[in-house]
Coordinates of C-alpha atoms in Angstrom, one line a residue:
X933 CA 0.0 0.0 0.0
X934 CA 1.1 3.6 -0.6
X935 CA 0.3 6.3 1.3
X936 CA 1.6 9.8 1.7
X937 CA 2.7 8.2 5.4
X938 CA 3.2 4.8 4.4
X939 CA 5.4 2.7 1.3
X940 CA 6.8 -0.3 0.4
X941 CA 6.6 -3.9 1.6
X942 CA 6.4 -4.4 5.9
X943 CA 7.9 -7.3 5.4
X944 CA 11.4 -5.7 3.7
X945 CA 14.7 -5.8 6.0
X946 CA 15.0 -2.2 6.9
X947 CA 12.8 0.6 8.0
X948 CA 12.9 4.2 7.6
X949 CA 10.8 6.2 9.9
X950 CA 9.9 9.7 9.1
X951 CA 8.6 12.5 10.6
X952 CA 5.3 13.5 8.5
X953 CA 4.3 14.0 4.8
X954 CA 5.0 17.6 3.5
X955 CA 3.1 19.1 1.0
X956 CA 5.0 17.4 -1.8
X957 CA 4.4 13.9 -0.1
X958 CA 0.5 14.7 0.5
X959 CA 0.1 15.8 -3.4
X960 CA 2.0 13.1 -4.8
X961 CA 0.6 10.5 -2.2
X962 CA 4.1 8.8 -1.2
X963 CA 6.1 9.5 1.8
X964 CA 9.8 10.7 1.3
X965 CA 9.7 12.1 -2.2
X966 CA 9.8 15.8 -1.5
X967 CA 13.4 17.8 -1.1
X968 CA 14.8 15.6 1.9
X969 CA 13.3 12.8 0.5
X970 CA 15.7 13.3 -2.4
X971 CA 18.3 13.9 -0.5
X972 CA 17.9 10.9 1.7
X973 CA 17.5 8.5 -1.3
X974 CA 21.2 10.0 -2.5
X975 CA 22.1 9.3 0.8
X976 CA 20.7 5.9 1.0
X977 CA 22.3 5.0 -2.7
X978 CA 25.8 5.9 -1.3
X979 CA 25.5 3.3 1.5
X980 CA 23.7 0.9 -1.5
X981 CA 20.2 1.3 -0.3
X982 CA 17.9 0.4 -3.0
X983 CA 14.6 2.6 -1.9
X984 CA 12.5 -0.1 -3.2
X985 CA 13.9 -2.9 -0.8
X986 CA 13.2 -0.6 2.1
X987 CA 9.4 0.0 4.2
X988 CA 8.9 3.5 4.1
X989 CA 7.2 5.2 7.2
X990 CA 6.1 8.6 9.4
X991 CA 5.5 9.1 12.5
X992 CA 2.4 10.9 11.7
X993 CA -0.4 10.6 9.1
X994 CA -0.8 14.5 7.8
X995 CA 1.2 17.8 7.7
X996 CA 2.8 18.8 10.7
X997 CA 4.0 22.1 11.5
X998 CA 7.3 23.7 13.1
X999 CA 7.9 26.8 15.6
X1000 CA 10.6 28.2 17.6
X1001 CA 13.2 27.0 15.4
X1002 CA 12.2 23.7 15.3
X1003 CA 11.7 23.4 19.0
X1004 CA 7.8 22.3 18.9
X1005 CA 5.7 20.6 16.3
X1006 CA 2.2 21.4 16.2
X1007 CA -1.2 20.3 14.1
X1008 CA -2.8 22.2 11.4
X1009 CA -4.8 23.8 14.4
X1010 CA -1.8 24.5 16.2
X1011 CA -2.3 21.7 18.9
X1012 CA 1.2 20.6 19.5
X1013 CA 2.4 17.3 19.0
X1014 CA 6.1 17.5 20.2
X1015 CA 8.3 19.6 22.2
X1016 CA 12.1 19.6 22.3
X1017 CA 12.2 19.4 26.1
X1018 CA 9.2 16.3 26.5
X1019 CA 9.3 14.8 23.6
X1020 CA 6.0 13.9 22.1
X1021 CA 2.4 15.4 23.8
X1022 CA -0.9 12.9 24.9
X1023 CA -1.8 14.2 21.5
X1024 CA 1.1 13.6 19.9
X1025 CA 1.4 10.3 21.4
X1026 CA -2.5 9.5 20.2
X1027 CA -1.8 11.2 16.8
X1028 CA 1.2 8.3 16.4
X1029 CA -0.9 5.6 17.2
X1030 CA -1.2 4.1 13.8
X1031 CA 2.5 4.2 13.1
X1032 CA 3.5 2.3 16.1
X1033 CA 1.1 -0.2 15.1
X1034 CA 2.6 -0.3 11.9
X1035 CA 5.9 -0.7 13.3
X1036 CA 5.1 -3.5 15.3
X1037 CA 3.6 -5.5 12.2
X1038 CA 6.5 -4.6 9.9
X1039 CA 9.2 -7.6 10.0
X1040 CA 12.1 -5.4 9.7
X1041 CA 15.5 -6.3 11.0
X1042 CA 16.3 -2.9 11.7
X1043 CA 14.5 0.2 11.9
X1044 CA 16.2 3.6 10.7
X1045 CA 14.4 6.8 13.0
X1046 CA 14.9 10.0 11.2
X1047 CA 15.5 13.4 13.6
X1048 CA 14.0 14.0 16.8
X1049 CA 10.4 13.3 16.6
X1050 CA 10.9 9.7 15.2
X1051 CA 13.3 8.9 17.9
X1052 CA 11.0 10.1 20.9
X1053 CA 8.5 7.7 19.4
X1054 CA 10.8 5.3 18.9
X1055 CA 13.5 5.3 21.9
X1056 CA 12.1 7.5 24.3
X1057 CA 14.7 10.3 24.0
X1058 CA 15.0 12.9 21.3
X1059 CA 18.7 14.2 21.1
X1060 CA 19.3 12.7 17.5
X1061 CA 22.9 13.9 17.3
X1062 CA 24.2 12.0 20.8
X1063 CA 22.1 8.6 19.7
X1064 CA 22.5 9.1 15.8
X1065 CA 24.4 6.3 14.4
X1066 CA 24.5 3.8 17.8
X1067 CA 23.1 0.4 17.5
X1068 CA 20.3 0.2 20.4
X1069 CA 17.2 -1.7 21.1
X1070 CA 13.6 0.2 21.8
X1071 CA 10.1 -1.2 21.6
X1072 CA 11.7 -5.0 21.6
X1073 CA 13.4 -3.9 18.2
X1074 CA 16.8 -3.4 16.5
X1075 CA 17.1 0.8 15.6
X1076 CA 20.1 3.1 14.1
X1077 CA 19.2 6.2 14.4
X1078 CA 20.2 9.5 12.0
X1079 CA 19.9 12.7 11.3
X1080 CA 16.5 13.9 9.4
X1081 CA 17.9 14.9 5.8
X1082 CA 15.9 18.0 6.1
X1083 CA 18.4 19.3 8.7
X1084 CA 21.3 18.7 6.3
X1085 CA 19.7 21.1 3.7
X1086 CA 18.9 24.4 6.0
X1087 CA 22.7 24.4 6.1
X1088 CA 24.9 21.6 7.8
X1089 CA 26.6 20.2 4.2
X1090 CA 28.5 17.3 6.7
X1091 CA 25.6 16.1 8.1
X1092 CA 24.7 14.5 5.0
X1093 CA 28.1 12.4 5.4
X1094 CA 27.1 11.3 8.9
X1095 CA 23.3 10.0 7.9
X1096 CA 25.7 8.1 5.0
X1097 CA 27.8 6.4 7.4
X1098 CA 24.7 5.7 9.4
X1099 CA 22.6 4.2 7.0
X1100 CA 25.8 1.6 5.7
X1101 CA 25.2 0.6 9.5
X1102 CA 22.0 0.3 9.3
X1103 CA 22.2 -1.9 5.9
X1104 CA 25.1 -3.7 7.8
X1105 CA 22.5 -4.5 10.9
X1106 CA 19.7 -5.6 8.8
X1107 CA 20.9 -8.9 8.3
X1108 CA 20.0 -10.2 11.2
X1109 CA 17.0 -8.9 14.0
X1110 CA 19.6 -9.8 16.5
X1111 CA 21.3 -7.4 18.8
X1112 CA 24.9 -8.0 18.5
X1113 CA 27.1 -5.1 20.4
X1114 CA 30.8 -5.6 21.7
X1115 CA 31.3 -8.0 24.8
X1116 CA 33.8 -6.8 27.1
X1117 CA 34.6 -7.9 30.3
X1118 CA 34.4 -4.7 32.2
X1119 CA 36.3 -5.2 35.9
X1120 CA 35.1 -2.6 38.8
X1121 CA 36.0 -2.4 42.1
X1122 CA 38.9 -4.9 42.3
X1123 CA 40.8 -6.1 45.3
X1124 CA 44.4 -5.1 46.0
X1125 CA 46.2 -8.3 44.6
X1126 CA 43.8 -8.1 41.1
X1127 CA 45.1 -4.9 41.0
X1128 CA 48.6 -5.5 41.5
X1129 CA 48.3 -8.9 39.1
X1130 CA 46.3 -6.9 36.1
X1131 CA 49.3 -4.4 36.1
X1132 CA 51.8 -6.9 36.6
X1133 CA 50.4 -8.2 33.4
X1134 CA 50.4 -5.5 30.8
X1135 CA 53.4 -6.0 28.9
X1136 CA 53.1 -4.6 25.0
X1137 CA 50.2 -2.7 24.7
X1138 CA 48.0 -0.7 26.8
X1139 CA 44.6 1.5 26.5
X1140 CA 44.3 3.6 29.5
X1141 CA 42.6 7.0 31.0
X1142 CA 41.9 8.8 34.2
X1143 CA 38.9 10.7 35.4
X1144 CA 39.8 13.4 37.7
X1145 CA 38.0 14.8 41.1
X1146 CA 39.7 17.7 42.9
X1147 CA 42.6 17.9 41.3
X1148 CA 43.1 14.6 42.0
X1149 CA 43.0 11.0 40.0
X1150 CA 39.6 9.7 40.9
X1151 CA 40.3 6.3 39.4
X1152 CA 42.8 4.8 36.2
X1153 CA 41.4 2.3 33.9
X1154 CA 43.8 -0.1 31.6
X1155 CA 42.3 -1.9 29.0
X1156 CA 44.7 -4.6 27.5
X1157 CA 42.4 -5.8 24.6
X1158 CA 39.3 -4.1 23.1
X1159 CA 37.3 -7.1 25.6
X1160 CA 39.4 -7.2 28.7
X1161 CA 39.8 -3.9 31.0
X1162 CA 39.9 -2.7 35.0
X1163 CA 38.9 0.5 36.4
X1164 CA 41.3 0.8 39.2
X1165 CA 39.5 3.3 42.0
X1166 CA 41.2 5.3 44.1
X1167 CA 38.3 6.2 45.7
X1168 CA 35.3 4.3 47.6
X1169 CA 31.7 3.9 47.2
X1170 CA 31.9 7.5 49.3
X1171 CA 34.4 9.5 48.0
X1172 CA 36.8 8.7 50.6
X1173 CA 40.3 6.6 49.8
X1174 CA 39.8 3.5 48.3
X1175 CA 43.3 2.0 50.0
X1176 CA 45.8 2.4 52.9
X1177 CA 48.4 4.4 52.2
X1178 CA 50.9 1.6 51.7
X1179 CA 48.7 -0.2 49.0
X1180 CA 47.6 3.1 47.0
X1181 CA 52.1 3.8 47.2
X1182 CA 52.7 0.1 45.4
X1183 CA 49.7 1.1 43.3
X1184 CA 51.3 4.1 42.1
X1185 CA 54.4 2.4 41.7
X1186 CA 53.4 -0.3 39.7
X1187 CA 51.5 2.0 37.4
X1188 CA 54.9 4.4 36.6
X1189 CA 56.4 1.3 35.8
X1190 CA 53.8 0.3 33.2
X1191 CA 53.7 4.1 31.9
X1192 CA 57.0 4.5 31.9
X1193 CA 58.2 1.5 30.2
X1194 CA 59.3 2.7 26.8
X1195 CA 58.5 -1.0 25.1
X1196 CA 54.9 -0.9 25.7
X1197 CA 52.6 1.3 23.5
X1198 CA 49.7 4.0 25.2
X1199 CA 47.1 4.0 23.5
X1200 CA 44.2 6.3 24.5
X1201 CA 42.2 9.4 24.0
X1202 CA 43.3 12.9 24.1
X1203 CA 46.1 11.4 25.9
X1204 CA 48.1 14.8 26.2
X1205 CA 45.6 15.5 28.9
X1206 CA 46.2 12.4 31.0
X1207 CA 49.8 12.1 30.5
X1208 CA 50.2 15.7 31.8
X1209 CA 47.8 15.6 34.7
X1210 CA 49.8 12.3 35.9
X1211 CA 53.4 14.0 35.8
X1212 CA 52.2 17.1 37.1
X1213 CA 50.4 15.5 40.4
X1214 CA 51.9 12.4 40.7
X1215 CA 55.2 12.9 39.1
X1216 CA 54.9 10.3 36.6
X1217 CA 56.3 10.4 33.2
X1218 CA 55.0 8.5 30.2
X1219 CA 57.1 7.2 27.7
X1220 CA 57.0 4.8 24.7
X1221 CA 55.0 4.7 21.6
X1222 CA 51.9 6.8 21.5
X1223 CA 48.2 5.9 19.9
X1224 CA 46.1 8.6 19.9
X1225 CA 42.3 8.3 18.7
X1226 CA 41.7 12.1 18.9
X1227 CA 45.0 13.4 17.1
X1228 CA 44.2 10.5 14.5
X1229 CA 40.7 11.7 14.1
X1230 CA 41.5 15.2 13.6
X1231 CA 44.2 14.4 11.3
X1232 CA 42.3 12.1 9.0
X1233 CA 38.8 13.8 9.3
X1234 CA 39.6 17.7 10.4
X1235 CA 36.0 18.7 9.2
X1236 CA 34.6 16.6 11.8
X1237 CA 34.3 16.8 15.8
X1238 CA 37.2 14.8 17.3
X1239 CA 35.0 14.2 21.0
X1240 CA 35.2 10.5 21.8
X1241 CA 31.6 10.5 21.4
X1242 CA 31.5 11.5 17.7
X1243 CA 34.5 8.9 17.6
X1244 CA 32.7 6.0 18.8
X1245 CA 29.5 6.8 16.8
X1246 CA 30.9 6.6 13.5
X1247 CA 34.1 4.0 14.3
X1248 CA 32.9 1.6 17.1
X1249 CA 29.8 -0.4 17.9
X1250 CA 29.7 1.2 20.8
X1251 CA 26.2 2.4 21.5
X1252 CA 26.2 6.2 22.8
X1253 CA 27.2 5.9 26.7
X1254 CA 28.9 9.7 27.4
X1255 CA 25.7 10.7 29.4
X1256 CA 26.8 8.4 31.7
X1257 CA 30.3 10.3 32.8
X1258 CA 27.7 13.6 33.3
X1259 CA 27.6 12.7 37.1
X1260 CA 31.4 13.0 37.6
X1261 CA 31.0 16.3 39.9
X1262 CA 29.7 13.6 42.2
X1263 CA 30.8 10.1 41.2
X1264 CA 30.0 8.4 44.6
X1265 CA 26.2 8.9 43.9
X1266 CA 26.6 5.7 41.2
X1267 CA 30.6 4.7 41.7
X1268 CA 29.6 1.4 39.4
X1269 CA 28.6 3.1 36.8
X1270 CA 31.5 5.7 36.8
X1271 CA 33.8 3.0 36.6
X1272 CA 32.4 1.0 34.1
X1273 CA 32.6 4.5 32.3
X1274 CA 36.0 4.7 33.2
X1275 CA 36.4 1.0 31.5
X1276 CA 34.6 1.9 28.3
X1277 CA 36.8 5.1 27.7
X1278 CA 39.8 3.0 27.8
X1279 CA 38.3 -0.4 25.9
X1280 CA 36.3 1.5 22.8
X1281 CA 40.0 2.9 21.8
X1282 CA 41.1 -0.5 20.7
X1283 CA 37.9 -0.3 18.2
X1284 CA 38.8 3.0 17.1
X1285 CA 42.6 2.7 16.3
X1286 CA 42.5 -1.1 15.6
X1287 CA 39.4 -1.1 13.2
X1288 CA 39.3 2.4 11.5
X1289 CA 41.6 4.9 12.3
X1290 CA 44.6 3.1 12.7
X1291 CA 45.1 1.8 9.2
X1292 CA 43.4 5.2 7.7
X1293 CA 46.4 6.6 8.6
X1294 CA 48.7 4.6 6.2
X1295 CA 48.8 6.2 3.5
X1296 CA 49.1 9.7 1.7
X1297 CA 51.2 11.4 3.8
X1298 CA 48.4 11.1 7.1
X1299 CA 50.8 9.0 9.1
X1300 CA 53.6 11.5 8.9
X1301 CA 51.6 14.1 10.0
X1302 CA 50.2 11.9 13.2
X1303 CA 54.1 11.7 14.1
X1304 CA 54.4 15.2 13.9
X1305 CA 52.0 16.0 16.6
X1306 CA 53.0 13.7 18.9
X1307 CA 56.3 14.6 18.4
X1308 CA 55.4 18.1 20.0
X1309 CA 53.9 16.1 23.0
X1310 CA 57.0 16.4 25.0
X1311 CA 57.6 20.3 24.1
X1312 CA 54.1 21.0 24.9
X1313 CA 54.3 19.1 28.3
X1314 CA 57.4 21.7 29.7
X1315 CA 55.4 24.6 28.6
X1316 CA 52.4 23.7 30.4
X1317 CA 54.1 22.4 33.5
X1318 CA 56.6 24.9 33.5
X1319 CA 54.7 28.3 33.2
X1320 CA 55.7 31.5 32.4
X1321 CA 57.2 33.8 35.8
X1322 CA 55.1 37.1 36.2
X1323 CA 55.5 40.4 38.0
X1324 CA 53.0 40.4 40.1
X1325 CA 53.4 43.5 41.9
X1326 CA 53.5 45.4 38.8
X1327 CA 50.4 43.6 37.7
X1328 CA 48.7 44.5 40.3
X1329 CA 49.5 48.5 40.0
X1330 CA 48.5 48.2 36.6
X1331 CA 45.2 46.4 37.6
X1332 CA 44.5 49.5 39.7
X1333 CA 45.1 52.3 37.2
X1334 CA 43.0 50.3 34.9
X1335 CA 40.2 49.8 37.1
X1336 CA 40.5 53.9 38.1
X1337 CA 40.6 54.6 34.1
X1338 CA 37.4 52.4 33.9
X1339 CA 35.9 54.6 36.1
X1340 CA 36.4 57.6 34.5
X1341 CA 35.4 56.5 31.4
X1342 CA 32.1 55.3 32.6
X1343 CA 31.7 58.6 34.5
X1344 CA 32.4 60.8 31.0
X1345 CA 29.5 58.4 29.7
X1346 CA 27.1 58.9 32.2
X1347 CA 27.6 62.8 31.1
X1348 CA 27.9 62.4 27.5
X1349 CA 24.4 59.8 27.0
X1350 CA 21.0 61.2 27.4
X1351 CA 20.6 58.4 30.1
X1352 CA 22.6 56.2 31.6
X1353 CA 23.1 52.8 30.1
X1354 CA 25.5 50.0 30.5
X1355 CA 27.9 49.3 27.5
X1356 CA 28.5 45.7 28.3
X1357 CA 25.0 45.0 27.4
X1358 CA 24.4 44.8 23.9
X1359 CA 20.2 44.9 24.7
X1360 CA 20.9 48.0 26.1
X1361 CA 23.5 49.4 23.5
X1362 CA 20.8 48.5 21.1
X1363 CA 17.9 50.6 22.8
X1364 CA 20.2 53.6 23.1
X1365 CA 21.7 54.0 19.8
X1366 CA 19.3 52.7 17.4
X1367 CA 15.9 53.5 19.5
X1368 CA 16.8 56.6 20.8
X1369 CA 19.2 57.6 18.7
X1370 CA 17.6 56.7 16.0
X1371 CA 20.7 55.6 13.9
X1372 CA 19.8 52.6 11.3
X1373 CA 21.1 49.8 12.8
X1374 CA 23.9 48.1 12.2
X1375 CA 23.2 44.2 11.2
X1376 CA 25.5 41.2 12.1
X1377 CA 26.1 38.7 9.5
X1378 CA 26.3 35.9 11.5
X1379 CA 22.9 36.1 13.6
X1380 CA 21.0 38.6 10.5
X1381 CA 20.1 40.9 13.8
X1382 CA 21.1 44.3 14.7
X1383 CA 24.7 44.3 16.6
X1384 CA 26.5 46.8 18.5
X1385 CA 29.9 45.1 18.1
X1386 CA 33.2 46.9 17.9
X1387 CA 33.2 46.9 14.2
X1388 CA 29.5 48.4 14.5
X1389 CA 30.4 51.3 16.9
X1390 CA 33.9 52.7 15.1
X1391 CA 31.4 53.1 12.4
X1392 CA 28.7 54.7 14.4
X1393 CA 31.5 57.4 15.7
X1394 CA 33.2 57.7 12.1
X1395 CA 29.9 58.6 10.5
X1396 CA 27.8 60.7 13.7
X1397 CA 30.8 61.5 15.5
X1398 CA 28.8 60.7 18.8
X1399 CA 31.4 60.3 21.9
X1400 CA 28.9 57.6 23.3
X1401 CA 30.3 55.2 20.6
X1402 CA 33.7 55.8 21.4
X1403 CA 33.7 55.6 24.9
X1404 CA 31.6 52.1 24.6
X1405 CA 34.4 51.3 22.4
X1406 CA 37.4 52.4 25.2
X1407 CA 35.1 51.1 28.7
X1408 CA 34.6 47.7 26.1
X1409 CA 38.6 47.2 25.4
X1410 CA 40.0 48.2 29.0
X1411 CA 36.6 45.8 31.0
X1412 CA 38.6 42.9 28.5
X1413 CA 42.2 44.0 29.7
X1414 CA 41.3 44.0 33.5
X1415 CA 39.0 40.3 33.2
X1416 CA 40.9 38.4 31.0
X1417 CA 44.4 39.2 31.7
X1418 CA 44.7 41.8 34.8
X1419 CA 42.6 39.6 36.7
X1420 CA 43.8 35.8 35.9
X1421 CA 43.7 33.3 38.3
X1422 CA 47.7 32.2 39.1
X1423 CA 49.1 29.3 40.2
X1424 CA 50.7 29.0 43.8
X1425 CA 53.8 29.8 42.6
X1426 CA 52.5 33.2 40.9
X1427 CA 53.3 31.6 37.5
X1428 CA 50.7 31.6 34.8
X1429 CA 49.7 28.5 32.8
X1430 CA 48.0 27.3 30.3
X1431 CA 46.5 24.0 28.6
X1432 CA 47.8 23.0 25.2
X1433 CA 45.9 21.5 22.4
X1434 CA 48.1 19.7 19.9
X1435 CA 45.2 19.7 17.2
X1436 CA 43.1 22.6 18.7
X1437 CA 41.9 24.2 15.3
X1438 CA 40.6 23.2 11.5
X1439 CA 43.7 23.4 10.3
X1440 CA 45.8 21.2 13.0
X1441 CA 47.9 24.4 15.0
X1442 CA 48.0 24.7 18.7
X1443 CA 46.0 26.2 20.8
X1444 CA 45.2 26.9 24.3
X1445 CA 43.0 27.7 27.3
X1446 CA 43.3 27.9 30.5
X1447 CA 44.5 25.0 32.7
X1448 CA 41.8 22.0 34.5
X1449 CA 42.4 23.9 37.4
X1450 CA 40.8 27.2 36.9
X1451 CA 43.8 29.0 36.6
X1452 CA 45.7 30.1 33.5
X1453 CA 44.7 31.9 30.0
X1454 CA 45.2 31.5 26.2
X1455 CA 48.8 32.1 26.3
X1456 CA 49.0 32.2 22.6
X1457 CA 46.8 35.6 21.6
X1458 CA 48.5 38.0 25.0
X1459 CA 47.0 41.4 25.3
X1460 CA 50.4 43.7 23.9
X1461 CA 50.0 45.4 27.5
X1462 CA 50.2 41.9 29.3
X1463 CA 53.6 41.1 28.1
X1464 CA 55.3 43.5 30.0
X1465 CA 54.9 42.1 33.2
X1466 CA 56.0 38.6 31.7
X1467 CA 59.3 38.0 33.4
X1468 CA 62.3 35.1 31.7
X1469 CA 63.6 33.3 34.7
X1470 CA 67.5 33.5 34.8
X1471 CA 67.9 29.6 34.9
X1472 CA 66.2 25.7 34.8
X1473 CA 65.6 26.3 38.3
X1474 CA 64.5 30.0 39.3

């Protein structure tokens, strides 16, 4: 039967659920066959999809509507259906109806949810680009969710690349109904001696990563296949120590050795972050041959996000689990499940590396250029541990005759404006300038509303010659000096740090923030007056 909600054969392998019929689908009577329905058979061709083979459904049976950006889905009589926040209304849930019978008579291996409304039906949950492309079960079925097509065409090109990838899954999955995601062995809360015997066991190859709580490691995981892994806790069930002193010691010991034994590889995620934070607090270094998911993502795929999530979704059959490290403030309230998040982190980087990107990276030139960032990792690590010395008396006289110029500035504009207003506030910058002032407003080109932005001010005082813009302009430029340099946050030993990002941009550079610990700044893009109090220490060990 073909309907503009309903096509193909319920007995075919895969599928696709949609959202609702469009005004192309509802003239022409066949779901999917408007713009993103042309788009998503593309799609589906790339991952060889023949349309035909698939059972075409959408969620509802006529025309929906969307407002607030796509946050709520209402009826033709503007009864809503579906909300960002709840996921699908009682009406919306009775409006469905039909579908979910449908999908629970269709004999598909694997169903294919399209967007948010079609995975609230579905799953329960609508975030679409955290569950897009894991392999889960919902409603006693096999699902891969994607991305709607209709969201690639209002502007995100490289979403169409990810609902590709997705689909190949999904065409993958449809052999079999079955449910067949990666066994691991996942060890929590181990005694002292299964401690002491996992490490003694690693000897070639090692997955590993840390989750940190007050500046401290919370617990270490060390995965030694892509199946096999412990979570070693350093705290309890309350957040207190996990060990006596003299067992966390041989602990710690036994894990430098494994770190620092230059014939066994790391592999790991991000793994400039954990290999700092362990010299810096514990003193340990890490040495021998580095595999890095993130650095390999980002060198193979720099258009794409390099976050172990995105990593997973489109190189493991890891389904989506990040949610689950959300309650790390607070770990004790479910230690379990923070250390079986501890052990996926480290196991799911054998699937990465071993499966996808590892061998990507042979080849045109991609492997050189792996070897060249971690080849900084040691340069990057004295920078960041060793900081930069700074005058901090002089700092803080500058910090005062700042703050004083501030004040007079904001003083000369309370005299200059017809009212007072504050210039940090670009609501209110708007209402004095192009409201009461009556000057045509300036438009951003990003958000296609009106902007009182540097750029917009220089030209309001080039072309009026009013003093307001200007001294909006000077109050603007000083408030950044004083928060973001005058007033960072130091270390103890009044040095000033920073966190390094070997791949931190598009194109592969640096780039920095401030430290885990709160203190610290972008130390790449100093303010010219900051430099000054920047002092070079006279030797290795001022």
């Amino acid at each position: 039967m073909t309907s503009p909600y309903e096509d193909g054969n319920p007995d075919a392998k895969i599928c696709i659920l949609g959202e609702a019929p469009a005004r192309v689908e509802m003239r022409q009577g066949k779901p999917l066959v408007g713009p993103s329905g042309e788009l998503l058979e593309r799609c589906m061709h790339s991952a060889k999809i023949v349309r035909r083979e698939c059972y075409l459904l959408n969620v509802f049976e006529t025309e929906v509507f969307k407002k607030r950006e796509g946050k709520l889905i209402v009826d033709g009589n503007g009864e809503e259906l579906w909300t960002s926040k709840d996921g699908l209304t009682e009406l919306g849930i009775e409006r469905s109806k039909a579908s979910l019978e449908r999908l629970k008579a269709c004999k598909a291996n694997v169903i294919v949810p399209l967007g948010n409304t079609a995975l609230s039906i579905m799953y329960g949950d609508s975030r679409i680009t955290k569950w897009r492309g894991s392999i889960l079960e919902a409603r006693g079925r096999k699902i891969v969710p994607t991305i709607h097509p209709a969201a690639s065409l209002r502007g995100n090109y490289l979403w169409r690349h990810l609902i590709i990838s997705d689909l190949d899954r999904a065409k993958k999955e449809s052999k079999s109904p079955d449910l067949n995601l990666p066994q691991r062995e996942l060890i929590i809360d181990p005694s002292y001696q299964d401690v002491l015997s996992w490490l003694g066991d690693i000897k070639r190859r090692v997955a590993w990563d840390i989750e940190a709580l007050n500046h401290q490691v919370s617990c270490i995981s060390f995965a030694t296949s892509r199946s096999r892994v412990m979570s070693i806790p350093l705290l309890d069930e309350r957040g207190k120590h996990r060990w006596m002193p003299d067992q966390e010691l041989t602990i710690w010991l036994e894990i430098a050795r494994v770190l620092g034994d230059p014939s066994i590889t790391k592999l790991g995620m991000n793994l400039i972050f954990d290999i700092g934070f362990i010299l810096g607090q514990m003193g340990i270094h890490t040495r021998g041959p580095i595999q890095d998911i993130m650095i390999a993502q980002h060198v193979m795929y720099p258009d794409f996000p390099k976050g172990l999530d995105f990593i997973c979704s489109m190189h493991t059959r890891e389904p989506y689990y990040k949610d689950d490290g959300k309650m790390w403030a607070r770990p004790w309230n479910d230690m379990e499940l923070f250390w079986q998040y501890n052990c996926k982190d480290s196991a799911v980087c054998f699937d990465a590396w071993d499966d996808e990107l590892g061998p990507a990276l042979e080849g045109d030139g991609y492997l050189r250029t792996y070897n060249n960032t971690i080849e900084l990792f040691p340069i990057i690590l004295y920078m960041q541990l060793r900081g930069i010395k700074v005058d901090r008396t002089r700092l803080e006289e500058t910090k005062h005759e700042v703050e004083t110029a501030i004040s007079a500035k904001e003083l000369e504009l309370e005299e200059a404006a017809e009212y007072p207003f504050n210039p940090a506030s670009p609501k209110q910058c708007v209402e004095y300038f192009y409201v009461t002032k009556g000057i045509t407003p300036y438009i951003s080109r990003t958000t296609g509303r009106p902007t009182t932005d540097d750029k917009a001010m220089s030209r309001i005082f080039r072309r009026y010659n009013l003093k307001e813009a200007k001294l909006v302009q000077e109050i603007r430029a000083l408030s950044k000096l004083l928060g973001t340099y005058l007033e960072v946050e130091f270390d103890r030993d009044s040095r000033v740090r920073c966190s390094y990002n070997p791949r931190g941009t598009t194109t592969g550079r640096l780039s920095s923030s401030q430290t885990i610990f709160g203190t610290g700044m972008n130390l790449q893009n100093l303010h010219p007056g900051f430099k000054g109090f920047l002092v070079a220490d006279n030797d290795r060990t001022d």
